[in-house]
PDB file of C-alpha atoms in Angstrom:
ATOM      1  CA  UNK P   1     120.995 107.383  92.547  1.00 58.00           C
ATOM      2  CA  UNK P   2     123.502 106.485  89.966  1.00 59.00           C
ATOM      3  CA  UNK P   3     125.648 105.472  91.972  1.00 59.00           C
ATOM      4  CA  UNK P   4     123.836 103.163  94.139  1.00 63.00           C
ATOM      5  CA  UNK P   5     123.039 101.793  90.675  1.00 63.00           C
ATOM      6  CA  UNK P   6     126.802 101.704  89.818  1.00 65.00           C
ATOM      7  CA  UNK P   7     127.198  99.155  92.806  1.00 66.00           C
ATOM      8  CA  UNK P   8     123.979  96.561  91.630  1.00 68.00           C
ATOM      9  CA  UNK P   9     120.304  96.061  91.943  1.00 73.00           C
ATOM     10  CA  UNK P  10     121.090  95.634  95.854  1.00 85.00           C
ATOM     11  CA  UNK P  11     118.524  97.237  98.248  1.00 88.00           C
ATOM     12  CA  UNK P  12     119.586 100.133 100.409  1.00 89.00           C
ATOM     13  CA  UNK P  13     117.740 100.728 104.158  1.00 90.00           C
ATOM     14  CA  UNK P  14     117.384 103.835 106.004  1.00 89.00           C
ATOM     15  CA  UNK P  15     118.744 104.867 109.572  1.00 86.00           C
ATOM     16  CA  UNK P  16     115.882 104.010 112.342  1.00 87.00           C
ATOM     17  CA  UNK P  17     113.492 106.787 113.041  1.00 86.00           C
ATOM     18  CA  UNK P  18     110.751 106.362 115.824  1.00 85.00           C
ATOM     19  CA  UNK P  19     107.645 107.327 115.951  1.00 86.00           C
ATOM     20  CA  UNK P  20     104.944 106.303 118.083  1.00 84.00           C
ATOM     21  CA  UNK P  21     107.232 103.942 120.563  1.00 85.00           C
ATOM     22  CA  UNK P  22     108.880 102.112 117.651  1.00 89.00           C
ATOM     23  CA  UNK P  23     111.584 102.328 115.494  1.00 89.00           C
ATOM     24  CA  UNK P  24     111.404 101.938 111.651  1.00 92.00           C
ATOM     25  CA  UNK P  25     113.088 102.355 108.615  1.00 92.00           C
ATOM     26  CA  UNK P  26     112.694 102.314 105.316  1.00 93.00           C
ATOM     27  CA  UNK P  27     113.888  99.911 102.082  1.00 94.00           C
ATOM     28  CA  UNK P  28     114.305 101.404  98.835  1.00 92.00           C
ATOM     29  CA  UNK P  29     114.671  98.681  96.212  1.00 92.00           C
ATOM     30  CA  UNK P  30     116.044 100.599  92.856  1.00 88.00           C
ATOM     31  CA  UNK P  31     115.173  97.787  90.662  1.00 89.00           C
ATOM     32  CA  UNK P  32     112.549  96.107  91.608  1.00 91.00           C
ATOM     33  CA  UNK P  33     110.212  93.749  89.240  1.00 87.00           C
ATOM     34  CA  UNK P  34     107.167  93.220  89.654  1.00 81.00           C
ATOM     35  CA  UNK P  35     105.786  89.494  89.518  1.00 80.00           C
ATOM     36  CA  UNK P  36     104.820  88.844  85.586  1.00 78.00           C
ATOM     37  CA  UNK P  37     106.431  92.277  84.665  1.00 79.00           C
ATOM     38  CA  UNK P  38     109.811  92.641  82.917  1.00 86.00           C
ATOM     39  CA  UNK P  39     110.284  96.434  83.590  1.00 90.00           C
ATOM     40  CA  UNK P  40     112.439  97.526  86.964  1.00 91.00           C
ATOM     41  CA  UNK P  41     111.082 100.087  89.342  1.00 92.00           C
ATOM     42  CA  UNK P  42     112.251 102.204  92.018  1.00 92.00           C
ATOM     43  CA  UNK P  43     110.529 100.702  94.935  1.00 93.00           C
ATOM     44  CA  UNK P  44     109.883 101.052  98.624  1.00 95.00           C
ATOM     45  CA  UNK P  45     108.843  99.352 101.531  1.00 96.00           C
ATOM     46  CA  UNK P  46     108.575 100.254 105.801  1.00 96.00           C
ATOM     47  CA  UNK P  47     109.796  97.829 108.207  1.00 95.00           C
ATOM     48  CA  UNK P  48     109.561  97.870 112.369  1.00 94.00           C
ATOM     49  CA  UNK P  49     112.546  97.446 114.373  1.00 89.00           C
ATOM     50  CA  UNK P  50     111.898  93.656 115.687  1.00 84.00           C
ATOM     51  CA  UNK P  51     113.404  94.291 118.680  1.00 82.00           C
ATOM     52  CA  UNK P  52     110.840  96.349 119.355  1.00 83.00           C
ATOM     53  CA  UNK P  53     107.974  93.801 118.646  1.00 85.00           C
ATOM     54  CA  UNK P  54     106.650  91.802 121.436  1.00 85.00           C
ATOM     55  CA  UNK P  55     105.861  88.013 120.834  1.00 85.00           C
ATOM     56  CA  UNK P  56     102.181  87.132 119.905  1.00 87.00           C
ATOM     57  CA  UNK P  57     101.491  91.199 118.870  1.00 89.00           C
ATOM     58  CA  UNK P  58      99.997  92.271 115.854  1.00 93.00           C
ATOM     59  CA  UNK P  59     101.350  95.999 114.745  1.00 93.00           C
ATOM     60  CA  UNK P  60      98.421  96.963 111.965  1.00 94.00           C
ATOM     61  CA  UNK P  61     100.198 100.593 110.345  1.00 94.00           C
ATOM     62  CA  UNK P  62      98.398 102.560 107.597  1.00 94.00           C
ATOM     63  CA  UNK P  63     100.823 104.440 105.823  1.00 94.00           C
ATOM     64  CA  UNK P  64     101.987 106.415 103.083  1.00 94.00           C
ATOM     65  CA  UNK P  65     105.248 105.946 101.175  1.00 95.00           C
ATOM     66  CA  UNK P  66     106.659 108.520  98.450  1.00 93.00           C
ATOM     67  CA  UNK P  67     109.126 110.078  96.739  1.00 92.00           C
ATOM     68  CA  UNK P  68     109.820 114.032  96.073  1.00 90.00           C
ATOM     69  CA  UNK P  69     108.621 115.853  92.952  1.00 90.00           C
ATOM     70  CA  UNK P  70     111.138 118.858  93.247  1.00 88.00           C
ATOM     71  CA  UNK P  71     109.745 120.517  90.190  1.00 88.00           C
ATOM     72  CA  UNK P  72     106.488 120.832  92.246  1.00 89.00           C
ATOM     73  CA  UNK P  73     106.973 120.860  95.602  1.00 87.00           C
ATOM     74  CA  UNK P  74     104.721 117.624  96.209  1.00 88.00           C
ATOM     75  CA  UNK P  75     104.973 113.896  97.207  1.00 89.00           C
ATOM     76  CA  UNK P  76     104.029 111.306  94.799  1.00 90.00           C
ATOM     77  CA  UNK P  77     103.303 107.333  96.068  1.00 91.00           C
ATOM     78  CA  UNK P  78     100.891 105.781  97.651  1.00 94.00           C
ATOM     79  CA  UNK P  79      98.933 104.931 100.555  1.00 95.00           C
ATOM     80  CA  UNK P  80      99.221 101.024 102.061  1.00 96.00           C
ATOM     81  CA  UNK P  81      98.863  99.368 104.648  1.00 96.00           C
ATOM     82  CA  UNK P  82     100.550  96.431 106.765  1.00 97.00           C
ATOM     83  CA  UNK P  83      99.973  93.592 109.795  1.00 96.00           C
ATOM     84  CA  UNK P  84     103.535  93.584 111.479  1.00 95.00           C
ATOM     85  CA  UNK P  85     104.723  90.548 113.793  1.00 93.00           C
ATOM     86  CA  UNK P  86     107.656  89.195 114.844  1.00 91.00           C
ATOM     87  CA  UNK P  87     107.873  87.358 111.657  1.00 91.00           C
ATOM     88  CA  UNK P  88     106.481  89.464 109.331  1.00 93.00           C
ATOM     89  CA  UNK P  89     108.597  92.700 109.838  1.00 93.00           C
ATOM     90  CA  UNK P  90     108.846  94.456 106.692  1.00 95.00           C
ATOM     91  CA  UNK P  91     105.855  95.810 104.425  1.00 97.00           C
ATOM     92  CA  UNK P  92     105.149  94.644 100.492  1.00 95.00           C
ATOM     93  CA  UNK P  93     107.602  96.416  98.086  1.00 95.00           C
ATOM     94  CA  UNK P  94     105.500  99.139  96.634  1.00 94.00           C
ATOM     95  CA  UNK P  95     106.121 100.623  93.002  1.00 92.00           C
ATOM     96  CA  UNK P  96     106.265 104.232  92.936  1.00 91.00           C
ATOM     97  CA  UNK P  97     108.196 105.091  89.190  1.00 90.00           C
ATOM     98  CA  UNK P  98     110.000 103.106  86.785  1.00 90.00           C
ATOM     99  CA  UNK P  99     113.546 103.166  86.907  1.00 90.00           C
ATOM    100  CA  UNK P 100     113.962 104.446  82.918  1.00 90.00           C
ATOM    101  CA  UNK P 101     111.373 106.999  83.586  1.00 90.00           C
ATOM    102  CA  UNK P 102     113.388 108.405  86.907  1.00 87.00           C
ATOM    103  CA  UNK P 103     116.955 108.553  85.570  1.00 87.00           C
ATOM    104  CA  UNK P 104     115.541 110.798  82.615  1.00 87.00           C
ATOM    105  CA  UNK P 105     113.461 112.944  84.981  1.00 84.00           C
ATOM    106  CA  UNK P 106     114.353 116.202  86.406  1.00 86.00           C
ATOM    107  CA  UNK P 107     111.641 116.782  88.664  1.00 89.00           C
ATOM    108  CA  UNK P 108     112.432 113.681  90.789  1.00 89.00           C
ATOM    109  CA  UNK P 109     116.047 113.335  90.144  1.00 87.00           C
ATOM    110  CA  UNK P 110     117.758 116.547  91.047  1.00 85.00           C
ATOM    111  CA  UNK P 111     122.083 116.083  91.256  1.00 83.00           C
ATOM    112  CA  UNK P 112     121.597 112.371  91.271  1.00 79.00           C
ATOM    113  CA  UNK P 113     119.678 112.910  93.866  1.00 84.00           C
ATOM    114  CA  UNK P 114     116.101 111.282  95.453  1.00 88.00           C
ATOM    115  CA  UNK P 115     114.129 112.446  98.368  1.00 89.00           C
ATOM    116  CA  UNK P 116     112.032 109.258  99.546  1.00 92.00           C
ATOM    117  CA  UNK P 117     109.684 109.879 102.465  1.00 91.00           C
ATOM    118  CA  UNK P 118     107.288 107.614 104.795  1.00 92.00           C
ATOM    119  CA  UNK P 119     104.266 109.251 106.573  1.00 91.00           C
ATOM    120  CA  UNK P 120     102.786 106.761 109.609  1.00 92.00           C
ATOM    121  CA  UNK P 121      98.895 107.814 109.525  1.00 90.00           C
ATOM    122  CA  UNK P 122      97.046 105.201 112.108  1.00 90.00           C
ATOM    123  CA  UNK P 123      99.169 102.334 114.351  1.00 91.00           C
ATOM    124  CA  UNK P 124      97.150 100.014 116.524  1.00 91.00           C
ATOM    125  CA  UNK P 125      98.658  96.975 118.504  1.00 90.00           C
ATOM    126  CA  UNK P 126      96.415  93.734 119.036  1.00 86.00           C
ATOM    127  CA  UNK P 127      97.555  94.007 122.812  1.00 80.00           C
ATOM    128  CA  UNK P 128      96.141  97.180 123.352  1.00 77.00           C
ATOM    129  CA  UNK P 129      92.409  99.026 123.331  1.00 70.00           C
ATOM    130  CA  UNK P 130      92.537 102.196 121.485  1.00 72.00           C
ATOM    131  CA  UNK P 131      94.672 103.052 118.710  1.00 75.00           C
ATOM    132  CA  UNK P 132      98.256 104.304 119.558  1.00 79.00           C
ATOM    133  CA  UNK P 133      98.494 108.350 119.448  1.00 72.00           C
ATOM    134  CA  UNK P 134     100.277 109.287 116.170  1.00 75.00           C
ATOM    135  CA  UNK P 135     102.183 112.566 117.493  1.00 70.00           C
ATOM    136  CA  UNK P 136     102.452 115.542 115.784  1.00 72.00           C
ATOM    137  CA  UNK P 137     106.314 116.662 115.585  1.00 64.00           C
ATOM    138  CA  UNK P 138     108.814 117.600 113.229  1.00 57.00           C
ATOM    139  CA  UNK P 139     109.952 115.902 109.703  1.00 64.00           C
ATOM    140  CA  UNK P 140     112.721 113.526 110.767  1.00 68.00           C
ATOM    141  CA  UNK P 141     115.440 114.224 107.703  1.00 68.00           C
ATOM    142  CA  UNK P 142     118.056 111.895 107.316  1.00 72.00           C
ATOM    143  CA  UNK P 143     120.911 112.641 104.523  1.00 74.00           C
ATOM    144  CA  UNK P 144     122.663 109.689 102.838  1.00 74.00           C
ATOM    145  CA  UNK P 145     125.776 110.518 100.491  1.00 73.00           C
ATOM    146  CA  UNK P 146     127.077 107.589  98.663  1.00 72.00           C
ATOM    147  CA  UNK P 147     131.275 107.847  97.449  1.00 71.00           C
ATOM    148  CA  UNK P 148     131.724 107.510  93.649  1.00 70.00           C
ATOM    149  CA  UNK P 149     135.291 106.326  94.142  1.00 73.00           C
ATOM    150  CA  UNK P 150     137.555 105.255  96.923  1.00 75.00           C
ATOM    151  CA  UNK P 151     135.759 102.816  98.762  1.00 82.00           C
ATOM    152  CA  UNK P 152     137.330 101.517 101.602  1.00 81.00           C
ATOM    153  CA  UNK P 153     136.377  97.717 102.326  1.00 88.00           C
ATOM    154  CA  UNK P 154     137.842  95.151 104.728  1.00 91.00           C
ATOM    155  CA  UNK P 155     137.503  91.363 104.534  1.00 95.00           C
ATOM    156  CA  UNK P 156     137.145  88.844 107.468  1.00 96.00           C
ATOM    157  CA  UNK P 157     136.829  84.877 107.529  1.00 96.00           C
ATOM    158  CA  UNK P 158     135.437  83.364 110.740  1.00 96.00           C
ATOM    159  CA  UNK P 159     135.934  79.472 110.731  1.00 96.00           C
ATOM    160  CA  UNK P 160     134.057  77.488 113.106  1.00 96.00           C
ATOM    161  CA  UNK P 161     135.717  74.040 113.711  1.00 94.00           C
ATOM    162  CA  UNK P 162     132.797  73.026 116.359  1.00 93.00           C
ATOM    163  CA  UNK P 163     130.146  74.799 114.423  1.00 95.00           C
ATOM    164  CA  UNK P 164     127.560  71.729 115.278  1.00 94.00           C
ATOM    165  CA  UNK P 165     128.181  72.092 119.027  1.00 94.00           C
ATOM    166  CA  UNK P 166     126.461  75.435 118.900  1.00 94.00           C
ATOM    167  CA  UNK P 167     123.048  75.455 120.134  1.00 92.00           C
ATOM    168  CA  UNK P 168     123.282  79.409 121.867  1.00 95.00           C
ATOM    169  CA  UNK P 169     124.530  82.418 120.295  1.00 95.00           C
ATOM    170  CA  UNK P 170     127.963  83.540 119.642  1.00 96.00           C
ATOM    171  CA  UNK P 171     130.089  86.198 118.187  1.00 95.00           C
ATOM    172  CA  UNK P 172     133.292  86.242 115.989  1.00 96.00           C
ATOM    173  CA  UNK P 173     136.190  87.610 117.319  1.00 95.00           C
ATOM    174  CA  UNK P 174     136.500  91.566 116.490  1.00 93.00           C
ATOM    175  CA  UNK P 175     138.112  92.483 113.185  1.00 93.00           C
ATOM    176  CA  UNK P 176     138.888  95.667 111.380  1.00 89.00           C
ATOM    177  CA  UNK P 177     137.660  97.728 108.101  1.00 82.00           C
ATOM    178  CA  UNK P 178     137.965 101.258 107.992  1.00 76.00           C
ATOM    179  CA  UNK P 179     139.977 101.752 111.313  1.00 80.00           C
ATOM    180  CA  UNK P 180     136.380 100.711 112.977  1.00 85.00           C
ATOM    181  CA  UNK P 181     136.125  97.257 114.762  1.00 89.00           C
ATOM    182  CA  UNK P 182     133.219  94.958 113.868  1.00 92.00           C
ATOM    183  CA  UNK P 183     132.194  91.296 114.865  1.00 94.00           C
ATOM    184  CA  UNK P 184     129.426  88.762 113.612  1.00 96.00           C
ATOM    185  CA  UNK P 185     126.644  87.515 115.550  1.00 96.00           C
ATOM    186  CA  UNK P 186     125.095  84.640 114.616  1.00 97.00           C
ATOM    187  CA  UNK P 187     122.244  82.791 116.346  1.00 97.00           C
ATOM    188  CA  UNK P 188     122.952  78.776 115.089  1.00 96.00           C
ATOM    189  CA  UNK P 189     119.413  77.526 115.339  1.00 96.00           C
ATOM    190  CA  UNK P 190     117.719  81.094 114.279  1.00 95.00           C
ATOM    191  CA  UNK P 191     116.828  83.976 116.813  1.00 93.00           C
ATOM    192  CA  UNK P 192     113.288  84.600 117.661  1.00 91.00           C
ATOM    193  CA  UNK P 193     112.732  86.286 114.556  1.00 92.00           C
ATOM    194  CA  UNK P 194     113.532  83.508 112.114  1.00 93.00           C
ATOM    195  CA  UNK P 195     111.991  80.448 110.504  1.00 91.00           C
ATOM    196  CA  UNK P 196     113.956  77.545 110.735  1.00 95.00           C
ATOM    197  CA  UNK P 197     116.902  79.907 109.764  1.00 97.00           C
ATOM    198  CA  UNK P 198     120.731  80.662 110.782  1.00 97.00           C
ATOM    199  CA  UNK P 199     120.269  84.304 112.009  1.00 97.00           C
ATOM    200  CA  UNK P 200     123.640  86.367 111.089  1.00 97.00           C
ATOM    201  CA  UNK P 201     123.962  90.327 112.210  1.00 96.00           C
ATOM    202  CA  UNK P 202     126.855  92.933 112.076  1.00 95.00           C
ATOM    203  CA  UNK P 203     127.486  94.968 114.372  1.00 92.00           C
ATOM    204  CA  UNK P 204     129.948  97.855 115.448  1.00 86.00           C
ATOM    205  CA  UNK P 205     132.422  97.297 118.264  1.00 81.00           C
ATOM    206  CA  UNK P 206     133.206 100.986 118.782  1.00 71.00           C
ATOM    207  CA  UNK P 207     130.100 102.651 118.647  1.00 65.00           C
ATOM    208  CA  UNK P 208     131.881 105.669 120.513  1.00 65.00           C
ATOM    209  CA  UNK P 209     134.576 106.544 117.955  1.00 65.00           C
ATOM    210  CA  UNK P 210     131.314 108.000 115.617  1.00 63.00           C
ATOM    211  CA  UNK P 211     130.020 111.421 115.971  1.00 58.00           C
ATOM    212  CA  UNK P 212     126.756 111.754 117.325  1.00 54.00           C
ATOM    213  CA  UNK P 213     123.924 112.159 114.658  1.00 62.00           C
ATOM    214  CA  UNK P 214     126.389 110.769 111.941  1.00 70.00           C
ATOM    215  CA  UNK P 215     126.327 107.063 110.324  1.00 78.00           C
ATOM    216  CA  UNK P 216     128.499 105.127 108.105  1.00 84.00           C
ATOM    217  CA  UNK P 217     126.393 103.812 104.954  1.00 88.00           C
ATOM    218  CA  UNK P 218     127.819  99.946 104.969  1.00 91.00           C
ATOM    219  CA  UNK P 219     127.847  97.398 101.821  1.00 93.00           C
ATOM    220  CA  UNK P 220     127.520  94.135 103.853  1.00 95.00           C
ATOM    221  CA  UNK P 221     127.776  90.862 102.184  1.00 96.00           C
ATOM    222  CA  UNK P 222     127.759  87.757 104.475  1.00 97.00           C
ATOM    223  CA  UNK P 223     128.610  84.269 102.648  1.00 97.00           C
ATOM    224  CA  UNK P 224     128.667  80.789 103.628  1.00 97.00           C
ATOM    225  CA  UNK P 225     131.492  79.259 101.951  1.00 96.00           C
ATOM    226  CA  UNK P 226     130.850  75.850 100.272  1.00 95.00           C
ATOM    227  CA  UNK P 227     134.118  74.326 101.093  1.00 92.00           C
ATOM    228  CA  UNK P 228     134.591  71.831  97.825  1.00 90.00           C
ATOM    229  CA  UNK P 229     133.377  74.115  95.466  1.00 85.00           C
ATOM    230  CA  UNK P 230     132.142  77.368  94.456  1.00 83.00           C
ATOM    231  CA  UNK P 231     128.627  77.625  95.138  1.00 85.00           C
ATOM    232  CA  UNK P 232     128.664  80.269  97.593  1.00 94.00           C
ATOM    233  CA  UNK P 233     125.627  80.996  99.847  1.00 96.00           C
ATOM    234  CA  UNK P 234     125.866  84.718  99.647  1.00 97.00           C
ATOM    235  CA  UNK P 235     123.530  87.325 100.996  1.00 96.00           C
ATOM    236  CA  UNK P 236     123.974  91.320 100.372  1.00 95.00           C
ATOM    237  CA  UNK P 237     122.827  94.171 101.643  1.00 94.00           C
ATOM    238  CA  UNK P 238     123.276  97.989 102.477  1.00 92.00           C
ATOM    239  CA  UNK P 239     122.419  99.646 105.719  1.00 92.00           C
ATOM    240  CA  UNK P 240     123.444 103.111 107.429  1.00 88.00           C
ATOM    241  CA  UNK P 241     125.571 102.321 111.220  1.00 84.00           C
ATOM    242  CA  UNK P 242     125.713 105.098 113.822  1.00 73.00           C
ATOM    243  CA  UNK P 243     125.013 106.352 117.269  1.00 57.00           C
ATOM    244  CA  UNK P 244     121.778 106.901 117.106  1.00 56.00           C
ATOM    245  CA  UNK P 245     121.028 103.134 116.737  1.00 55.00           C
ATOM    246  CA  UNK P 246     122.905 100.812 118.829  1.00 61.00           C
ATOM    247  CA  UNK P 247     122.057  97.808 117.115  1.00 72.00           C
ATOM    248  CA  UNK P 248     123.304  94.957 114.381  1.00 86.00           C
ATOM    249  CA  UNK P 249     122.268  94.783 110.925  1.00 92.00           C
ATOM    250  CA  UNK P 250     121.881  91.655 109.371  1.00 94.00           C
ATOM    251  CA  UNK P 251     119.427  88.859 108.610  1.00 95.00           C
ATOM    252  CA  UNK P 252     117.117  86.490 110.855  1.00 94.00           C
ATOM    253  CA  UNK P 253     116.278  84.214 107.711  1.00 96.00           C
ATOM    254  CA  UNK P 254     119.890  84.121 106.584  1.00 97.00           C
ATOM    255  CA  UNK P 255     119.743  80.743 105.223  1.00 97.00           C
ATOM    256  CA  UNK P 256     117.364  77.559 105.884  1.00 97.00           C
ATOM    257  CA  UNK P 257     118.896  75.293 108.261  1.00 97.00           C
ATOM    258  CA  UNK P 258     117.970  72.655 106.140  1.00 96.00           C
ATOM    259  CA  UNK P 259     119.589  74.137 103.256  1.00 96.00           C
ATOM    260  CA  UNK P 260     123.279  75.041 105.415  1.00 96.00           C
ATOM    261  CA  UNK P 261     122.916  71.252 106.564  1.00 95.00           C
ATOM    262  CA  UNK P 262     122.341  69.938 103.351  1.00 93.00           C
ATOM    263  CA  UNK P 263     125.698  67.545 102.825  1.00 87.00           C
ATOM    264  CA  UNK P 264     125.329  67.730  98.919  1.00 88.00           C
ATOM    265  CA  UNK P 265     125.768  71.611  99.575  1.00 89.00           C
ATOM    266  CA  UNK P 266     129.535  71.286 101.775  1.00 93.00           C
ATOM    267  CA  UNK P 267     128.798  74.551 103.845  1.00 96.00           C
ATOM    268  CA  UNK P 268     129.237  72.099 107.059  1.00 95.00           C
ATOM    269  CA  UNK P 269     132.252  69.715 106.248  1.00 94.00           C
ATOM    270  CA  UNK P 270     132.980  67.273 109.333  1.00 93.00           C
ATOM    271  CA  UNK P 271     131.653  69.931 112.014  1.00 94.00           C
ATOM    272  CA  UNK P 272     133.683  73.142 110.085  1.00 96.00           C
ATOM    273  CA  UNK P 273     131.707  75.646 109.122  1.00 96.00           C
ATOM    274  CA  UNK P 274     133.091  78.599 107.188  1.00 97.00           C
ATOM    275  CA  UNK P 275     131.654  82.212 107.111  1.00 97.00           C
ATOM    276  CA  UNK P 276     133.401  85.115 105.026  1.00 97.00           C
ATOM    277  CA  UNK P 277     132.258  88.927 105.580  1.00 96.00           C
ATOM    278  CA  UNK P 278     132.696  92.149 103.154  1.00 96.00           C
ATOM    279  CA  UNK P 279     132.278  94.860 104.870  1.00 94.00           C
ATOM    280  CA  UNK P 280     132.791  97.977 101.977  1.00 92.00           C
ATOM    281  CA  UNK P 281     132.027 101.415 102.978  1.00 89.00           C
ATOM    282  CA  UNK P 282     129.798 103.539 100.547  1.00 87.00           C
ATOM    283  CA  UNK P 283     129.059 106.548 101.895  1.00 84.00           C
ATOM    284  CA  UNK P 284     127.944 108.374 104.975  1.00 81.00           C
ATOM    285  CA  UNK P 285     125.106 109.741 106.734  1.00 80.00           C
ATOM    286  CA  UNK P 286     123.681 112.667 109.250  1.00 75.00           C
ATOM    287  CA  UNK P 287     120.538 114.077 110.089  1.00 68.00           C
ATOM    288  CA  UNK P 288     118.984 117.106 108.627  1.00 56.00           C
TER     289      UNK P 288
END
């Protein structure tokens, strides 16, 4: 936990598991505020896969989000509940402990160490009758370890000199970090997902080279560079890349259009637009 503290406030998302024909994952926010409150708290949140959401259905989920009390054996959180749509794909940030209180704790801090856990109770899609069959199977375990030291990072700039001929999507040319290959896709007027957005995504060229069952944990930050000064549309975030999901991770409400278009803001000078990836890696993953 430390260490994921060591790096900024920046939230950190789970490998996809499935359950009940979609895939999900969860967000833990380590400092988290809530509105009108000045203290930070470890929080969490579920999100669907959108690729696995169908256009016009609703996904209602009860759930239960929580963390591990080692000293006792138990989960502590709390139960919640969520409409999920195409444009509403992640759940509100939920509270579970704050931040001061878990770095002095030994019952749910253990080697600088967290267990956080999701438990799907009811599903029901707006497309269907009955409720969908929650099956009973196995505690899905998936192990992140975060590096202290020796990060390896790799930086690529994609410039666009035609960036206001694109109407469809495109992707960068392949570049390196880490001996893996990566490219960019970005969706110029937004994917299906977004709101009058820019949709950006990473994604893995050489999904083969990784062990099956193993991930890389991935410190992605994806700016849009404001060519006459330094006001940097910058976005960050940290997600876990492996076999077992061949997708991109990224952002379908990267930035407003009208905000990239803005000409006060210089992201689009003449028809050049300039976009600049880090791509750091933190740590790795398997499952239990």
């Amino acid at each position: 936990m430390e260490v994921l503290l060591d790096r900024g406030a920046v939230s950190a998302n789970s490998a996809i598991f499935h359950c009940c024909g979609y895939g999900w994952f969860l967000q833990v926010s380590p400092m988290h505020k809530k509105s009108g409150h000045k203290t930070p708290h470890i929080a969490l949140s579920l999100s669907v896969y959108q690729n696995d959401l169908k256009s016009g259905d609703i996904l209602t989920a009860v759930f239960e989000l929580s963390m591990c009390n080692h000293s006792k054996g138990t989960y502590h959180g709390c139960k919640d509940s969520y409409h999920f749509d195409i444009k509403n794909k992640r759940s509100e940030k939920q509270c579970l402990i704050p931040l001061e209180e878990l770095l002095k704790s030994s019952d749910f801090l253990v080697d600088d160490s967290c267990v956080f856990g999701v438990r799907i109770l009811k599903a029901h899609v707006s497309s269907q009758n009955k409720p969908i069959v929650i099956p009973k199977k196995p505690i899905t375990v998936q192990n992140i370890f975060l590096q202290k030291k020796g990060f390896i990072k790799g930086t690529y700039t994609w410039t666009m000199n035609n960036f206001l001929d694109m109407k469809v999507p495109v992707c960068s040319p392949a570049f390196e970090a880490d001996r893996h290959k990566w490219y960019i896709n970005m969706y110029p007027l937004g994917d299906q997902y977004s709101t009058n957005s820019l949709s950006l995504y990473l994604h893995l060229h050489d999904l083969n080279k990784i062990p099956l069952e193993t991930g890389m944990v991935i410190e992605l930050t994806l700016s849009i560079l404001d060519q006459k000064h330094e006001g940097h549309y910058t976005v960050t975030g940290r997600f876990v890349f492996g076999v077992a999901a061949k997708i991109g991770w990224g952002w379908s409400n990267f930035i407003p259009l009208k905000t990239l278009m803005d000409p006060f803001s210089c992201y689009i000078v003449g028809s050049n637009c300039m976009l600049k990836a880090d791509v750091t890696i933190i740590g790795s993953s398997n499952d239990g």
